[in-house]
Short mmCIF file of C-alpha atoms in Angstrom, two decimals:
data_model
loop_
_atom_site.label_atom_id
_atom_site.label_comp_id
_atom_site.label_asym_id
_atom_site.label_seq_id
_atom_site.Cartn_x
_atom_site.Cartn_y
_atom_site.Cartn_z
CA LYS A 1 49.11 -77.49 -7.71
CA ARG A 2 51.35 -74.40 -7.88
CA GLN A 3 53.23 -72.93 -10.77
CA VAL A 4 56.39 -71.10 -10.38
CA SER A 5 57.18 -68.49 -12.67
CA THR A 6 60.47 -68.70 -14.57
CA GLN A 7 61.18 -64.83 -14.70
CA SER A 8 64.25 -63.98 -13.05
CA THR A 9 62.67 -61.44 -10.80
CA GLY A 10 60.91 -62.75 -7.75
CA ILE A 11 62.01 -66.45 -8.43
CA ASP A 12 63.94 -66.59 -5.07
CA GLU A 13 61.07 -65.25 -3.11
CA GLU A 14 58.57 -67.76 -4.82
CA LEU A 15 60.80 -70.51 -3.99
CA GLU A 16 61.27 -69.51 -0.51
CA GLN A 17 57.54 -69.20 -0.01
CA ILE A 18 57.28 -72.83 -1.46
CA PHE A 19 59.71 -74.13 1.09
CA ARG A 20 58.04 -72.36 3.84
CA GLU A 21 54.68 -74.06 2.88
CA ILE A 22 56.48 -77.45 2.68
CA GLY A 23 57.98 -76.89 6.03
CA SER A 24 54.59 -76.06 7.52
CA CYS A 25 53.48 -79.44 6.21
CA LEU A 26 56.49 -81.16 7.81
CA ASP A 27 55.63 -79.39 11.12
CA LEU A 28 52.04 -80.43 10.83
CA SER A 29 53.00 -84.19 9.97
CA ARG A 30 55.16 -84.25 13.06
CA ASP A 31 52.50 -82.66 15.32
CA LEU A 32 49.83 -85.34 14.12
CA ASN A 33 52.47 -88.09 14.56
CA ILE A 34 52.89 -87.08 18.15
CA GLU A 35 49.18 -86.80 18.66
CA LEU A 36 48.67 -90.23 17.47
CA GLU A 37 51.61 -91.90 18.99
CA PRO A 38 53.15 -89.85 21.86
CA ILE A 39 56.22 -92.10 22.02
CA PHE A 40 57.14 -90.64 18.66
CA THR A 41 59.13 -88.18 20.71
CA ASN A 42 60.90 -87.46 24.01
CA PRO A 43 61.88 -84.38 25.88
CA GLU A 44 65.44 -84.45 24.31
CA ILE A 45 64.07 -84.72 20.86
CA ASP A 46 61.48 -81.87 21.66
CA SER A 47 64.32 -79.61 22.83
CA LEU A 48 66.40 -80.29 19.81
CA PHE A 49 63.45 -79.35 17.43
CA ALA A 50 62.50 -76.29 19.45
CA SER A 51 65.84 -74.89 19.24
CA LEU A 52 66.45 -75.68 15.57
CA SER A 53 63.13 -73.99 14.75
CA LYS A 54 64.82 -70.59 14.46
CA PHE A 55 67.00 -72.04 11.68
CA LEU A 56 64.48 -74.11 9.72
CA THR A 57 61.15 -73.30 7.86
CA GLY A 58 59.92 -76.57 9.19
CA SER A 59 61.11 -79.91 10.03
CA ASN A 60 60.07 -83.62 10.94
CA LEU A 61 61.64 -86.69 12.26
CA VAL A 62 61.93 -89.62 9.82
CA GLY A 63 63.34 -93.04 9.96
CA SER A 64 62.40 -96.05 12.07
CA GLY A 65 63.45 -98.17 15.01
CA SER A 66 65.75 -96.68 17.60
CA GLY A 67 67.20 -94.20 15.20
CA GLY A 68 66.06 -91.25 12.98
CA TYR A 69 66.82 -88.22 11.02
CA ILE A 70 65.66 -84.71 11.11
CA VAL A 71 64.57 -83.32 7.77
CA GLY A 72 63.96 -79.72 7.43
CA PHE A 73 64.38 -76.77 5.08
CA LEU A 74 67.00 -74.01 6.04
CA GLN A 75 65.75 -70.47 6.22
CA SER A 76 67.44 -68.07 3.80
CA GLY A 77 71.00 -67.13 5.13
CA VAL A 78 71.42 -70.16 7.35
CA THR A 79 74.47 -72.32 6.30
CA LYS A 80 75.30 -75.95 6.94
CA GLN A 81 78.20 -75.09 9.04
CA SER A 82 76.07 -72.89 11.29
CA ILE A 83 73.67 -75.75 11.99
CA ILE A 84 76.50 -78.14 12.79
CA GLN A 85 78.15 -75.73 15.14
CA TYR A 86 74.88 -74.93 16.77
CA ILE A 87 74.10 -78.51 17.52
CA LYS A 88 77.43 -79.47 18.66
CA LEU A 89 77.35 -76.46 21.12
CA HIS A 90 73.68 -76.82 22.50
CA HIS A 91 72.96 -80.40 21.95
CA PRO A 92 76.18 -82.32 22.39
CA ASN A 93 74.33 -85.72 22.92
CA ALA A 94 72.78 -85.46 19.32
CA LEU A 95 74.73 -87.54 16.76
CA LEU A 96 75.68 -85.80 13.58
CA ALA A 97 75.77 -88.74 11.21
CA ASN A 98 75.46 -86.57 8.03
CA VAL A 99 74.43 -83.10 7.51
CA ARG A 100 73.47 -82.45 3.91
CA VAL A 101 72.17 -79.49 2.10
CA ILE A 102 70.67 -80.30 -1.26
#
């Protein structure tokens, strides 16, 4: 259990650290899923995750069946538009159904 201070100084850094830690958990979860069930991924998905890793603090594939979504936390300074442009340019076969920043 982690407590976040409410003081104005350092809150952004604390939140960024928390998102990095959660992102690491997402990465670990994905690695374990692949270890347990190798068909969880394929070369195209691996390539997408590898190239997006420079923009995200961590990510995982969620969903079921023949579709899914990538969930991840953007690194500080990365925008929704930059992710969309990058995916369209470098992964034209990826479907961008909905990119949301919350």
